[in-house]
XYZ file of C-alpha atoms in Angstrom:
483
model
C -19.427 38.934 30.933
C -19.736 35.302 32.007
C -19.243 32.236 29.846
C -22.595 30.383 29.475
C -23.037 27.119 31.375
C -19.968 27.854 33.545
C -19.114 30.186 36.412
C -15.606 31.617 36.123
C -13.575 32.661 39.198
C -11.136 35.521 39.555
C -8.092 33.840 37.986
C -8.553 31.310 35.169
C -5.767 31.999 32.655
C -3.743 28.957 33.757
C -6.539 26.807 35.148
C -6.695 23.272 33.665
C -10.012 21.476 33.492
C -10.597 17.801 32.760
C -14.106 17.062 31.492
C -16.023 14.201 29.924
C -16.482 15.102 26.271
C -19.421 13.983 24.169
C -18.567 10.659 22.551
C -19.597 11.898 19.119
C -17.292 14.936 19.303
C -13.890 13.821 20.511
C -13.193 10.996 18.005
C -13.253 13.580 15.217
C -10.625 15.654 17.004
C -8.170 12.798 16.646
C -7.958 13.719 12.953
C -5.703 16.675 13.823
C -1.951 16.389 13.568
C -0.387 15.152 16.779
C 1.618 12.452 18.539
C 0.152 9.328 20.125
C 1.498 8.207 23.510
C 0.393 5.646 26.112
C -0.260 6.319 29.772
C -1.449 3.416 31.892
C -4.670 2.066 30.420
C -5.289 5.033 28.165
C -4.126 5.849 24.688
C -3.539 9.593 24.498
C -3.022 11.762 21.439
C -1.437 15.172 21.941
C -3.403 17.531 19.704
C -2.277 20.876 18.329
C -3.946 23.731 20.205
C -6.671 25.367 18.165
C -5.732 28.818 19.476
C -2.173 30.162 19.815
C -2.572 31.637 23.324
C -4.876 31.316 26.370
C -6.042 34.900 25.819
C -7.705 33.970 22.535
C -10.046 31.254 23.764
C -10.458 27.730 25.049
C -7.554 25.413 24.223
C -7.640 21.645 23.777
C -4.285 20.300 24.956
C -4.858 16.546 24.959
C -7.456 13.854 24.516
C -7.676 10.322 25.820
C -9.920 7.344 26.403
C -10.292 5.810 29.850
C -10.581 2.089 30.611
C -14.360 2.201 30.031
C -13.924 3.771 26.600
C -15.178 7.190 27.637
C -13.595 10.168 25.927
C -11.687 12.673 28.099
C -9.939 15.902 27.179
C -7.856 18.544 28.955
C -8.667 22.202 28.286
C -7.574 25.608 29.513
C -10.212 28.308 30.001
C -9.630 31.845 28.691
C -8.579 34.598 31.024
C -11.510 36.302 32.744
C -10.464 39.754 31.600
C -10.640 38.505 28.021
C -14.351 37.843 28.460
C -14.823 41.258 30.066
C -13.288 43.172 27.178
C -14.485 40.919 24.349
C -18.246 41.442 23.841
C -20.390 38.610 22.649
C -20.982 40.281 19.325
C -17.258 40.142 18.545
C -17.140 36.444 19.355
C -20.101 35.879 17.062
C -18.389 37.773 14.257
C -15.362 35.521 14.694
C -17.625 32.491 14.440
C -19.193 33.876 11.274
C -15.740 34.356 9.756
C -14.861 30.793 10.697
C -17.965 29.494 8.923
C -17.058 31.529 5.830
C -13.572 30.005 5.833
C -15.076 26.545 6.123
C -17.382 27.280 3.196
C -14.480 28.422 1.015
C -12.450 25.333 1.890
C -15.401 23.121 1.141
C -15.830 24.683 -2.297
C -12.254 23.691 -3.119
C -12.911 20.186 -1.827
C -16.164 20.000 -3.779
C -14.586 21.014 -7.096
C -11.704 18.607 -6.615
C -13.963 15.668 -5.754
C -16.383 16.452 -8.593
C -13.541 16.396 -11.129
C -12.224 13.067 -9.881
C -15.672 11.528 -9.612
C -16.484 12.456 -13.218
C -13.209 10.898 -14.332
C -13.885 7.656 -12.492
C -17.495 7.509 -13.701
C -16.267 7.820 -17.285
C -13.801 5.028 -16.615
C -16.588 2.864 -15.207
C -18.668 3.353 -18.363
C -15.690 2.481 -20.526
C -15.036 -0.644 -18.490
C -18.635 -1.797 -18.836
C -18.476 -1.351 -22.612
C -15.212 -3.265 -22.858
C -16.480 -5.946 -20.505
C -19.602 -6.344 -22.634
C -17.510 -6.848 -25.738
C -15.401 -9.405 -23.885
C -18.493 -11.389 -22.926
C -19.693 -11.408 -26.531
C -16.274 -12.593 -27.677
C -16.219 -15.283 -24.987
C -19.594 -16.642 -26.092
C -18.619 -16.502 -29.756
C -14.820 -16.873 -30.065
C -14.980 -16.716 -33.856
C -16.080 -13.091 -33.674
C -12.660 -12.022 -32.414
C -9.192 -13.104 -33.464
C -6.770 -14.348 -30.761
C -4.679 -11.164 -30.701
C -7.691 -8.891 -30.393
C -9.201 -11.121 -27.726
C -6.029 -10.992 -25.603
C -5.771 -7.200 -25.970
C -9.365 -6.803 -24.868
C -8.839 -9.082 -21.898
C -5.698 -7.210 -20.847
C -7.587 -3.913 -21.034
C -10.282 -5.194 -18.699
C -7.643 -6.415 -16.260
C -6.085 -2.943 -16.188
C -9.461 -1.306 -15.499
C -10.641 -3.610 -12.713
C -8.648 -1.868 -9.884
C -10.642 1.306 -10.564
C -13.895 -0.200 -9.244
C -13.052 0.237 -5.516
C -11.768 3.722 -6.294
C -15.131 4.574 -7.844
C -17.008 3.378 -4.775
C -14.782 5.463 -2.535
C -15.316 8.617 -4.579
C -19.082 8.095 -4.341
C -18.775 7.890 -0.552
C -16.634 11.041 -0.543
C -19.256 12.940 -2.503
C -21.939 11.977 0.031
C -19.685 13.124 2.870
C -19.241 16.525 1.236
C -22.992 16.934 0.836
C -23.491 16.251 4.541
C -20.813 18.764 5.505
C -22.300 21.392 3.208
C -25.718 20.945 4.819
C -24.181 21.371 8.279
C -22.491 24.599 7.214
C -25.764 25.911 5.804
C -27.643 25.109 9.004
C -24.951 26.658 11.144
C -24.955 29.836 9.068
C -28.716 30.173 9.558
C -28.306 29.777 13.310
C -25.609 32.441 13.399
C -27.752 34.928 11.499
C -30.613 34.290 13.921
C -28.297 34.910 16.862
C -27.182 38.214 15.400
C -30.850 39.280 15.392
C -31.603 37.961 18.867
C -28.489 38.267 21.002
C -28.533 35.937 23.963
C -31.139 33.568 22.542
C -28.646 30.737 21.996
C -26.037 29.024 24.110
C -22.744 30.434 22.840
C -20.606 27.580 24.155
C -22.759 24.955 22.447
C -22.553 26.909 19.205
C -18.794 27.209 19.485
C -18.525 23.444 19.951
C -20.543 22.858 16.803
C -18.238 25.094 14.783
C -15.190 23.400 16.299
C -16.493 19.945 15.458
C -17.378 20.919 11.899
C -14.014 22.584 11.304
C -12.173 19.539 12.626
C -14.155 17.112 10.509
C -13.576 19.199 7.396
C -9.847 19.478 8.112
C -9.595 15.731 8.621
C -11.591 15.041 5.455
C -9.427 17.327 3.324
C -6.215 15.845 4.716
C -7.308 12.289 4.031
C -8.963 12.960 0.683
C -5.711 14.084 -0.890
C -3.811 10.913 0.002
C -3.838 7.337 -1.128
C -1.881 4.556 -2.774
C -0.918 4.945 -6.432
C -2.827 2.457 -8.587
C -2.559 3.905 -12.069
C -1.138 6.561 -14.386
C -3.077 8.045 -17.296
C -1.957 8.411 -20.883
C 0.480 11.307 -21.404
C -0.797 14.814 -22.129
C 1.756 16.784 -24.145
C 1.562 20.427 -23.107
C 4.420 21.840 -25.162
C 7.593 20.944 -27.068
C 10.371 23.361 -26.129
C 13.952 23.532 -24.932
C 16.699 20.953 -25.068
C 16.539 17.233 -24.417
C 16.901 17.716 -20.658
C 15.174 20.132 -18.290
C 12.419 20.650 -15.746
C 9.159 22.541 -15.464
C 6.677 22.902 -12.624
C 3.966 24.832 -10.818
C 3.989 25.658 -7.105
C 3.072 22.598 -5.044
C 1.574 24.562 -2.140
C 0.116 27.949 -3.147
C -3.641 28.530 -3.705
C -5.157 27.296 -6.942
C -5.755 30.893 -8.056
C -1.996 31.222 -8.687
C -1.353 29.542 -12.041
C 2.279 30.479 -12.646
C 4.532 27.992 -14.446
C 8.336 27.831 -14.207
C 10.708 26.336 -16.769
C 14.437 25.503 -16.392
C 16.167 24.257 -19.545
C 19.246 22.003 -19.269
C 20.753 19.952 -16.444
C 23.941 21.788 -15.432
C 25.399 25.304 -15.124
C 21.981 26.832 -15.841
C 20.925 30.044 -14.092
C 17.954 31.235 -16.187
C 14.473 30.478 -14.843
C 11.447 31.535 -16.898
C 8.244 32.357 -15.027
C 4.998 32.275 -17.053
C 1.819 33.923 -15.814
C -0.464 30.978 -16.645
C -0.352 27.490 -18.110
C -1.862 28.878 -21.315
C 0.969 31.421 -21.558
C 3.486 28.617 -21.097
C 1.859 26.617 -23.887
C 2.136 29.640 -26.194
C 5.587 30.727 -24.954
C 4.393 34.234 -24.063
C 3.992 36.583 -21.042
C 6.985 35.475 -19.014
C 9.614 37.078 -16.809
C 13.161 35.900 -16.256
C 14.899 35.115 -12.964
C 18.684 34.927 -13.067
C 19.825 32.716 -10.201
C 22.906 33.823 -8.241
C 24.271 30.254 -8.340
C 23.979 27.743 -11.227
C 22.028 24.533 -10.783
C 22.874 20.851 -11.185
C 20.479 18.171 -12.396
C 16.750 18.568 -12.974
C 15.458 17.760 -9.484
C 14.156 21.240 -8.669
C 10.864 22.065 -6.945
C 8.838 25.233 -6.330
C 7.307 25.151 -2.857
C 5.345 28.027 -1.306
C 6.814 30.739 -3.524
C 10.446 29.586 -3.407
C 12.617 27.501 -5.722
C 14.630 24.721 -4.079
C 17.543 23.433 -6.153
C 20.963 21.762 -6.003
C 23.927 24.113 -6.483
C 26.260 23.073 -9.311
C 29.254 20.903 -8.324
C 28.222 20.684 -4.672
C 25.776 18.972 -2.340
C 24.390 22.357 -1.256
C 20.638 22.965 -1.430
C 19.550 26.540 -2.168
C 16.222 28.178 -1.369
C 15.592 31.052 -3.786
C 12.600 33.340 -3.158
C 10.961 34.501 -6.390
C 9.254 37.634 -5.105
C 12.346 39.106 -3.412
C 14.684 37.584 -6.047
C 17.107 36.556 -3.320
C 18.587 33.454 -1.697
C 16.927 32.909 1.682
C 18.819 29.788 2.789
C 21.558 27.488 1.552
C 22.584 24.358 3.400
C 24.897 21.424 2.843
C 23.179 18.024 2.549
C 25.763 16.101 4.546
C 27.281 13.114 2.784
C 25.143 13.423 -0.337
C 26.884 12.505 -3.575
C 27.077 15.091 -6.357
C 28.592 15.742 -9.804
C 27.356 12.390 -11.209
C 28.539 10.312 -8.253
C 25.091 8.772 -7.690
C 22.758 9.934 -10.513
C 19.681 8.264 -11.936
C 20.236 5.886 -14.838
C 20.162 8.728 -17.378
C 23.008 10.646 -15.655
C 22.728 14.411 -16.015
C 24.118 15.293 -12.546
C 20.817 14.036 -11.116
C 22.404 13.112 -7.780
C 20.041 15.189 -5.596
C 16.328 15.229 -6.409
C 14.143 17.689 -4.466
C 10.384 17.162 -4.409
C 7.205 17.916 -2.476
C 3.998 16.069 -1.674
C 1.096 16.260 0.779
C 3.523 15.760 3.678
C 6.004 18.519 2.815
C 9.463 18.909 1.290
C 11.803 15.969 0.515
C 15.301 15.252 -0.782
C 16.091 11.998 -2.608
C 19.795 11.210 -2.968
C 22.403 8.715 -1.798
C 25.695 8.563 0.070
C 28.803 6.416 0.090
C 27.908 4.806 3.467
C 24.555 3.826 1.933
C 26.422 2.072 -0.885
C 24.621 3.999 -3.590
C 21.125 3.062 -2.387
C 18.414 5.706 -2.457
C 18.109 7.769 0.721
C 14.984 9.820 1.525
C 15.185 12.827 3.841
C 12.280 15.007 4.915
C 13.379 18.653 5.080
C 12.239 21.631 7.124
C 11.258 24.145 4.397
C 12.321 27.247 6.338
C 15.930 26.331 7.223
C 16.442 23.117 5.174
C 17.381 21.065 8.222
C 16.956 17.285 7.839
C 14.036 16.147 10.015
C 14.161 12.397 9.337
C 15.956 10.012 6.963
C 15.165 6.578 5.492
C 17.425 4.115 3.612
C 15.295 2.420 0.941
C 17.842 -0.226 -0.073
C 17.115 0.443 -3.767
C 20.175 1.245 -5.951
C 19.820 4.752 -7.368
C 21.691 4.017 -10.594
C 19.009 1.404 -11.396
C 16.257 4.016 -11.155
C 15.055 6.061 -14.105
C 13.325 8.720 -11.965
C 11.339 8.930 -8.717
C 8.593 10.995 -7.091
C 6.790 11.250 -3.740
C 3.035 10.854 -3.162
C 1.611 10.943 0.368
C 4.922 10.072 2.002
C 5.603 7.175 -0.387
C 8.546 7.180 -2.824
C 7.740 5.646 -6.221
C 10.665 4.643 -8.446
C 10.692 3.864 -12.160
C 12.937 1.116 -13.510
C 14.104 3.101 -16.557
C 14.051 6.510 -18.228
C 13.566 4.946 -21.663
C 10.615 3.415 -23.526
C 8.931 0.542 -21.702
C 9.545 2.039 -18.248
C 7.296 1.093 -15.340
C 6.808 2.283 -11.787
C 8.676 -0.607 -10.281
C 9.310 0.095 -6.578
C 7.522 1.845 -3.703
C 8.951 2.789 -0.304
C 6.518 3.759 2.472
C 8.065 6.179 4.957
C 5.165 5.841 7.402
C 5.997 2.150 7.958
C 9.648 2.079 6.756
C 8.709 -0.757 4.399
C 8.782 -1.350 0.647
C 7.237 -3.416 -2.113
C 7.853 -4.040 -5.788
C 5.118 -2.702 -8.049
C 4.082 -3.071 -11.685
C 2.382 0.184 -12.736
C 2.834 0.862 -16.467
C 2.837 4.281 -18.085
C 3.415 5.391 -21.656
C 6.860 6.966 -22.127
C 5.844 8.639 -25.382
C 9.138 10.357 -26.279
C 11.458 7.691 -24.863
C 13.725 9.779 -22.611
C 12.438 11.154 -19.287
C 14.878 13.418 -17.433
C 12.472 14.837 -14.841
C 9.378 13.382 -13.162
C 7.689 15.064 -10.187
C 4.282 14.932 -8.507
C 2.236 18.041 -7.732
C -0.129 17.346 -4.798
C -2.176 20.490 -5.445
C -3.161 19.290 -8.929
C -2.651 15.544 -8.440
C -0.605 15.196 -11.627
C 2.906 14.147 -12.635
C 5.050 16.740 -14.414
C 7.673 15.267 -16.755
C 10.320 16.559 -19.158
C 10.524 13.978 -21.930
C 13.082 14.497 -24.673
C 12.320 18.202 -25.101
C 8.585 17.784 -24.457
C 6.707 18.967 -21.383
C 4.210 16.250 -20.500
C 1.540 15.713 -17.797
C 0.134 12.469 -16.394
C -2.956 12.205 -14.227
C -2.662 9.700 -11.398
C -5.216 7.424 -9.773
C -4.948 6.994 -6.007
C -6.767 4.327 -4.031
C -8.149 6.129 -0.981
C -9.678 4.875 2.240
C -11.599 7.590 4.078
C -12.064 6.737 7.753
C -14.902 8.458 9.582
C -15.026 9.170 13.296
C -17.095 6.039 13.811
C -14.514 3.670 12.287
């Protein structure tokens, strides 16, 4: 079999080809994870190969722009014998499966965007009502007393930052509709090809699927991230356990897995309760117990991809415990990290090492003596717990109530008590910081655990024996391939 539009010689498995790519295709490919480097007059981004080996198909190894702005890429053609033994019908089936995967991913994206858009639309309506009342009061000051007028004005000020967020969500919804239409059209083309083999240029079709998959991947990656602009009122899920503890859902697994884990207390604990669903957790029913081989310290635990990561009691050792096998997969020393209340948060509780996860992976927040008690952020490799990169924020950990990561940014509260605010933000992507003023209602006046779940876009907190959720508002900028 020959590849359409191209004649293949006897040996092609290691042959590199440099071609001019269509200008509307390559910019979207830059959305994949990679590293940007400079070579002469070009800016080149090394892109992850879309196939694991040359035998499985065409590979994109790099992309660049020349001095005239034309897009160039380097590819490796598949081995000739692969084409000989892989009939066209099998390749078409693989394309059909790829389209189905795209459709499933888009459904997740659609549901997530619809939920957020409804929330922002409701906020917009509320803001218009409040703004209308403010105008009436401004025109007739006697209709509102000074205290009520100031409260109304403050409320409007708090709502104003949501306007650009609303506009962005509207743009996101339009983008999803366009992607859905492309998937539908592509599916129709594929079904027609199955009926009339050879009636369509396979390589052109493959490029369309590749482009669509890349755009969807880039959209999903960017849609989940943004800058924190607000925190909702608290939602009390349950009142259980002691004053201190932690509870969580998995930050990475599919949304169909609704298990909830609860860990009561902040030291010497070994008992982890696993509930089947959030509703079971609320009712305190249908749970199983995991007895950890080593006790924990603090409340900075996180469940990531089916495993519990926690700090071993009276040590700076991090343990990875796998729930399904009920065994410890890895344990590693976090070099130099303080423990046993050497550098805790302001509330104490052996909270020296705080493990957390966000859209960018697994993190450890702690401090060391050389860092003079200032918060240190380390990004961890989830498999072996090796430290990949470390940042010194310069913020004293004992002055922090709690902290959490969102999209590679560490947010720090100024207290664990009533009146707390999100006071400080450190951006790992630029190694810079700023002081913030984001209020939230600390309803039960003593937070001993606060962590973000990127899958649900909520904050989980343990507040004086109450398990509480907060929705967050992120300001997002979605860049298209034409930006």
